[in-house]
Amino acid sequence: MRSTNSADVPFLAWAMHESMKPVTGKGVFDDALDCTGTAPLAFHAALLRCGASNWGRLEDFLLIEDEVGAPVAAMSAFSNMQDDLRPLTASGFEQVSAALDWPAEAARGFWLRYVRLFGFFGKAPQLVHAADYVLEYAAVRPDCRGQGHYSRLLAAHGQRARSLGHGAMSFSAVIGNDVVTRPLREFGFREAYKVGPEVYRFMYPGMIRYRCELPAD
């Protein structure tokens, strides 16, 4: 288990995209990217390289490697106390669109599609989580699943959260994603509340917010 650096960007970009695919079959930015010509993995890599990923920057990830040093699994975290809780803020959008050299029409098309799902306001009720330390972008390499890596990442982030003074963690799962909810419940997460599909104009299945109380030191 270790923190991440710029050499890990390709795997982290895959993990960011992969983490959103269960149930929906696509990443969180895929629909918005349709008008840009940019592949999802290239977009996620650009988010990390220019520091525009609001749901976990490069320094916020933890990574598990196999015995030969190849990446196996990753998970990020971010603060629920941020002024803007969307995965991409307006300033982050300016950074990443410049990094990808998008023409004005492509940038405008992306932003309009993006705010249809996430809104114009970064503190909308559906964006608020069940604890200040929020876990996100978690994925395990397909050939390494079922080996407890997800639980190891949860435990490592729990230790990090406690070291930062947090008494609880939050995690969101797409409604219907039983593969994720099983290890969450086994670790000690409990459902806090649901954000139904109607909140997302039925463009998304909805989310379950989970909360896990962390033991005191």
mmCIF file of C-alpha atoms in Angstrom:
data_model
loop_
_atom_site.group_PDB
_atom_site.id
_atom_site.type_symbol
_atom_site.label_atom_id
_atom_site.label_comp_id
_atom_site.label_asym_id
_atom_site.label_seq_id
_atom_site.Cartn_x
_atom_site.Cartn_y
_atom_site.Cartn_z
ATOM 1 C CA MET A 1 0.000 0.000 0.000
ATOM 2 C CA ARG A 2 1.398 3.392 -0.912
ATOM 3 C CA SER A 3 0.527 6.908 -1.972
ATOM 4 C CA THR A 4 0.623 7.726 -5.665
ATOM 5 C CA ASN A 5 2.711 9.844 -8.014
ATOM 6 C CA SER A 6 2.664 11.001 -11.622
ATOM 7 C CA ALA A 7 3.883 7.617 -12.890
ATOM 8 C CA ASP A 8 0.615 6.092 -11.655
ATOM 9 C CA VAL A 9 -1.633 8.378 -13.716
ATOM 10 C CA PRO A 10 -2.507 5.792 -16.430
ATOM 11 C CA PHE A 11 -3.739 3.259 -13.865
ATOM 12 C CA LEU A 12 -5.520 5.888 -11.780
ATOM 13 C CA ALA A 13 -7.289 7.214 -14.874
ATOM 14 C CA TRP A 14 -8.494 3.677 -15.564
ATOM 15 C CA ALA A 15 -9.633 3.292 -11.936
ATOM 16 C CA MET A 16 -11.546 6.588 -12.026
ATOM 17 C CA HIS A 17 -13.403 5.551 -15.153
ATOM 18 C CA GLU A 18 -13.906 1.937 -14.108
ATOM 19 C CA SER A 19 -15.309 2.864 -10.696
ATOM 20 C CA MET A 20 -18.407 4.418 -12.245
ATOM 21 C CA LYS A 21 -19.165 1.686 -14.790
ATOM 22 C CA PRO A 22 -20.973 -0.934 -12.677
ATOM 23 C CA VAL A 23 -24.754 -0.729 -13.176
ATOM 24 C CA THR A 24 -24.571 2.168 -15.680
ATOM 25 C CA GLY A 25 -21.943 0.707 -18.023
ATOM 26 C CA LYS A 26 -20.248 4.079 -18.461
ATOM 27 C CA GLY A 27 -18.099 6.581 -16.630
ATOM 28 C CA VAL A 28 -19.400 9.699 -14.965
ATOM 29 C CA PHE A 29 -18.087 12.016 -17.708
ATOM 30 C CA ASP A 30 -18.769 9.796 -20.732
ATOM 31 C CA ASP A 31 -21.956 11.495 -21.911
ATOM 32 C CA ALA A 32 -20.431 14.954 -21.618
ATOM 33 C CA LEU A 33 -17.326 13.830 -23.525
ATOM 34 C CA ASP A 34 -19.298 12.626 -26.539
ATOM 35 C CA CYS A 35 -19.068 16.014 -28.237
ATOM 36 C CA THR A 36 -15.342 16.540 -27.625
ATOM 37 C CA GLY A 37 -13.593 13.656 -29.367
ATOM 38 C CA THR A 38 -11.598 13.010 -26.179
ATOM 39 C CA ALA A 39 -11.468 9.440 -24.868
ATOM 40 C CA PRO A 40 -12.538 8.992 -21.224
ATOM 41 C CA LEU A 41 -9.157 7.666 -20.068
ATOM 42 C CA ALA A 42 -7.353 10.605 -21.665
ATOM 43 C CA PHE A 43 -9.763 12.971 -19.939
ATOM 44 C CA HIS A 44 -9.262 11.415 -16.511
ATOM 45 C CA ALA A 45 -5.496 11.460 -17.000
ATOM 46 C CA ALA A 46 -5.667 15.157 -17.859
ATOM 47 C CA LEU A 47 -7.759 15.814 -14.736
ATOM 48 C CA LEU A 48 -5.036 14.286 -12.590
ATOM 49 C CA ARG A 49 -2.093 15.879 -14.364
ATOM 50 C CA CYS A 50 -3.477 19.413 -14.115
ATOM 51 C CA GLY A 51 -4.871 18.993 -10.595
ATOM 52 C CA ALA A 52 -8.488 19.467 -11.665
ATOM 53 C CA SER A 53 -10.004 16.284 -10.214
ATOM 54 C CA ASN A 54 -12.221 17.523 -7.392
ATOM 55 C CA TRP A 55 -13.062 14.023 -6.130
ATOM 56 C CA GLY A 56 -9.469 13.105 -5.434
ATOM 57 C CA ARG A 57 -6.236 14.610 -6.661
ATOM 58 C CA LEU A 58 -3.061 12.658 -7.264
ATOM 59 C CA GLU A 59 -1.958 12.961 -3.639
ATOM 60 C CA ASP A 60 -5.362 11.747 -2.363
ATOM 61 C CA PHE A 61 -5.158 8.226 -3.822
ATOM 62 C CA LEU A 62 -3.877 5.082 -2.156
ATOM 63 C CA LEU A 63 -2.570 2.270 -4.353
ATOM 64 C CA ILE A 64 -2.010 -1.474 -3.941
ATOM 65 C CA GLU A 65 0.652 -3.216 -6.039
ATOM 66 C CA ASP A 66 1.223 -6.902 -6.764
ATOM 67 C CA GLU A 67 4.420 -8.826 -6.061
ATOM 68 C CA VAL A 68 6.132 -7.452 -9.183
ATOM 69 C CA GLY A 69 5.140 -3.841 -8.551
ATOM 70 C CA ALA A 70 2.229 -3.632 -10.991
ATOM 71 C CA PRO A 71 -0.805 -1.633 -9.804
ATOM 72 C CA VAL A 72 -3.728 -3.733 -8.602
ATOM 73 C CA ALA A 73 -6.244 -1.400 -6.964
ATOM 74 C CA ALA A 74 -6.728 2.250 -6.056
ATOM 75 C CA MET A 75 -9.086 4.478 -4.094
ATOM 76 C CA SER A 76 -9.171 8.241 -3.589
ATOM 77 C CA ALA A 77 -10.705 10.539 -1.006
ATOM 78 C CA PHE A 78 -11.845 14.145 -0.823
ATOM 79 C CA SER A 79 -13.348 16.556 1.679
ATOM 80 C CA ASN A 80 -17.081 17.090 2.062
ATOM 81 C CA MET A 81 -16.217 20.575 3.364
ATOM 82 C CA GLN A 82 -15.185 21.881 -0.063
ATOM 83 C CA ASP A 83 -17.107 24.865 -1.405
ATOM 84 C CA ASP A 84 -17.892 22.924 -4.589
ATOM 85 C CA LEU A 85 -18.669 19.201 -4.305
ATOM 86 C CA ARG A 86 -19.014 18.434 -7.991
ATOM 87 C CA PRO A 87 -16.358 16.173 -9.541
ATOM 88 C CA LEU A 88 -15.242 19.076 -11.706
ATOM 89 C CA THR A 89 -15.486 22.731 -10.691
ATOM 90 C CA ALA A 90 -15.744 25.665 -13.089
ATOM 91 C CA SER A 91 -12.081 26.543 -12.542
ATOM 92 C CA GLY A 92 -11.097 22.897 -12.945
ATOM 93 C CA PHE A 93 -13.028 22.800 -16.201
ATOM 94 C CA GLU A 94 -11.036 25.768 -17.487
ATOM 95 C CA GLN A 95 -7.798 24.005 -16.537
ATOM 96 C CA VAL A 96 -8.606 20.668 -18.145
ATOM 97 C CA SER A 97 -10.164 22.124 -21.302
ATOM 98 C CA ALA A 98 -7.014 24.213 -21.798
ATOM 99 C CA ALA A 99 -4.790 21.193 -21.130
ATOM 100 C CA LEU A 100 -6.702 19.192 -23.749
ATOM 101 C CA ASP A 101 -6.715 22.144 -26.159
ATOM 102 C CA TRP A 102 -10.454 21.910 -26.762
ATOM 103 C CA PRO A 103 -11.939 24.353 -29.259
ATOM 104 C CA ALA A 104 -14.597 26.672 -27.829
ATOM 105 C CA GLU A 105 -17.484 24.685 -29.301
ATOM 106 C CA ALA A 106 -16.315 21.384 -27.791
ATOM 107 C CA ALA A 107 -15.679 22.996 -24.402
ATOM 108 C CA ARG A 108 -19.100 24.636 -24.373
ATOM 109 C CA GLY A 109 -20.806 21.391 -25.376
ATOM 110 C CA PHE A 110 -19.056 19.452 -22.627
ATOM 111 C CA TRP A 111 -19.936 21.979 -19.934
ATOM 112 C CA LEU A 112 -23.605 22.165 -20.895
ATOM 113 C CA ARG A 113 -23.935 18.367 -20.791
ATOM 114 C CA TYR A 114 -22.005 18.157 -17.553
ATOM 115 C CA VAL A 115 -24.158 20.668 -15.647
ATOM 116 C CA ARG A 116 -27.321 18.903 -16.796
ATOM 117 C CA LEU A 117 -26.281 16.069 -14.486
ATOM 118 C CA PHE A 118 -24.385 17.867 -11.723
ATOM 119 C CA GLY A 119 -26.003 21.303 -11.775
ATOM 120 C CA PHE A 120 -24.576 24.809 -11.632
ATOM 121 C CA PHE A 121 -24.233 24.910 -7.861
ATOM 122 C CA GLY A 122 -21.536 22.999 -6.025
ATOM 123 C CA LYS A 123 -23.399 22.711 -2.734
ATOM 124 C CA ALA A 124 -26.689 21.320 -4.050
ATOM 125 C CA PRO A 125 -28.234 18.906 -1.497
ATOM 126 C CA GLN A 126 -27.692 15.840 -3.696
ATOM 127 C CA LEU A 127 -23.932 16.497 -3.688
ATOM 128 C CA VAL A 128 -23.541 16.477 0.096
ATOM 129 C CA HIS A 129 -22.111 13.335 1.695
ATOM 130 C CA ALA A 130 -22.645 11.547 5.001
ATOM 131 C CA ALA A 131 -19.219 12.369 6.512
ATOM 132 C CA ASP A 132 -16.427 14.877 5.974
ATOM 133 C CA TYR A 133 -13.927 12.273 4.682
ATOM 134 C CA VAL A 134 -15.400 10.954 1.429
ATOM 135 C CA LEU A 135 -14.102 7.898 -0.445
ATOM 136 C CA GLU A 136 -14.316 7.865 -4.225
ATOM 137 C CA TYR A 137 -12.923 6.420 -7.462
ATOM 138 C CA ALA A 138 -12.290 2.895 -6.158
ATOM 139 C CA ALA A 139 -11.491 0.044 -8.536
ATOM 140 C CA VAL A 140 -9.654 -3.281 -8.546
ATOM 141 C CA ARG A 141 -7.982 -4.815 -11.591
ATOM 142 C CA PRO A 142 -10.334 -7.505 -13.011
ATOM 143 C CA ASP A 143 -7.845 -10.352 -12.620
ATOM 144 C CA CYS A 144 -7.254 -9.453 -8.965
ATOM 145 C CA ARG A 145 -10.821 -9.153 -7.725
ATOM 146 C CA GLY A 146 -12.142 -11.249 -4.867
ATOM 147 C CA GLN A 147 -8.828 -11.112 -2.985
ATOM 148 C CA GLY A 148 -9.703 -8.541 -0.314
ATOM 149 C CA HIS A 149 -8.052 -5.531 -1.951
ATOM 150 C CA TYR A 150 -11.164 -3.377 -1.593
ATOM 151 C CA SER A 151 -11.253 -4.002 2.150
ATOM 152 C CA ARG A 152 -7.534 -3.235 2.444
ATOM 153 C CA LEU A 153 -8.086 0.123 0.769
ATOM 154 C CA LEU A 154 -10.998 0.897 3.080
ATOM 155 C CA ALA A 155 -8.842 0.084 6.106
ATOM 156 C CA ALA A 156 -5.932 2.194 4.870
ATOM 157 C CA HIS A 157 -8.171 5.172 4.208
ATOM 158 C CA GLY A 158 -9.718 4.668 7.633
ATOM 159 C CA GLN A 159 -6.266 5.024 9.171
ATOM 160 C CA ARG A 160 -5.558 8.110 7.091
ATOM 161 C CA ALA A 161 -8.919 9.644 8.020
ATOM 162 C CA ARG A 162 -8.273 9.080 11.728
ATOM 163 C CA SER A 163 -4.795 10.612 11.435
ATOM 164 C CA LEU A 164 -6.439 13.718 9.964
ATOM 165 C CA GLY A 165 -8.865 13.950 12.857
ATOM 166 C CA HIS A 166 -11.977 12.476 11.237
ATOM 167 C CA GLY A 167 -14.372 10.280 13.183
ATOM 168 C CA ALA A 168 -16.222 8.827 10.198
ATOM 169 C CA MET A 169 -15.960 8.110 6.474
ATOM 170 C CA SER A 170 -18.554 8.324 3.722
ATOM 171 C CA PHE A 171 -18.878 6.301 0.531
ATOM 172 C CA SER A 172 -21.429 6.522 -2.270
ATOM 173 C CA ALA A 173 -22.604 3.558 -4.332
ATOM 174 C CA VAL A 174 -24.832 3.552 -7.382
ATOM 175 C CA ILE A 175 -28.189 2.022 -6.504
ATOM 176 C CA GLY A 176 -28.002 -1.621 -7.583
ATOM 177 C CA ASN A 177 -24.229 -1.983 -7.296
ATOM 178 C CA ASP A 178 -24.216 -4.999 -4.966
ATOM 179 C CA VAL A 179 -20.579 -5.813 -5.740
ATOM 180 C CA VAL A 180 -19.513 -2.641 -3.924
ATOM 181 C CA THR A 181 -22.094 -2.599 -1.158
ATOM 182 C CA ARG A 182 -21.094 -6.043 0.122
ATOM 183 C CA PRO A 183 -17.531 -5.118 1.202
ATOM 184 C CA LEU A 184 -18.775 -1.765 2.472
ATOM 185 C CA ARG A 185 -21.235 -3.409 4.843
ATOM 186 C CA GLU A 186 -18.686 -6.007 5.923
ATOM 187 C CA PHE A 187 -16.278 -3.208 6.808
ATOM 188 C CA GLY A 188 -18.890 -1.402 8.907
ATOM 189 C CA PHE A 189 -20.544 1.083 6.562
ATOM 190 C CA ARG A 190 -24.267 1.618 7.053
ATOM 191 C CA GLU A 191 -26.756 3.294 4.767
ATOM 192 C CA ALA A 192 -27.283 6.934 5.721
ATOM 193 C CA TYR A 193 -29.733 7.967 2.989
ATOM 194 C CA LYS A 194 -30.547 7.620 -0.700
ATOM 195 C CA VAL A 195 -30.483 10.140 -3.526
ATOM 196 C CA GLY A 196 -33.101 8.864 -5.944
ATOM 197 C CA PRO A 197 -32.937 8.869 -9.753
ATOM 198 C CA GLU A 198 -35.498 11.674 -9.956
ATOM 199 C CA VAL A 199 -32.900 14.052 -8.493
ATOM 200 C CA TYR A 200 -30.736 13.331 -11.540
ATOM 201 C CA ARG A 201 -33.676 13.776 -13.920
ATOM 202 C CA PHE A 202 -33.594 9.999 -14.402
ATOM 203 C CA MET A 203 -30.281 10.350 -16.241
ATOM 204 C CA TYR A 204 -28.661 8.263 -13.473
ATOM 205 C CA PRO A 205 -29.915 5.372 -11.287
ATOM 206 C CA GLY A 206 -29.403 7.294 -8.051
ATOM 207 C CA MET A 207 -26.954 6.890 -5.186
ATOM 208 C CA ILE A 208 -26.838 5.407 -1.705
ATOM 209 C CA ARG A 209 -24.761 7.379 0.794
ATOM 210 C CA TYR A 210 -23.009 5.171 3.328
ATOM 211 C CA ARG A 211 -21.328 6.185 6.577
ATOM 212 C CA CYS A 212 -18.799 4.322 8.706
ATOM 213 C CA GLU A 213 -17.922 5.400 12.235
ATOM 214 C CA LEU A 214 -14.199 5.068 12.889
ATOM 215 C CA PRO A 215 -12.910 3.670 16.190
ATOM 216 C CA ALA A 216 -11.117 6.100 18.454
ATOM 217 C CA ASP A 217 -7.364 5.742 18.771
#
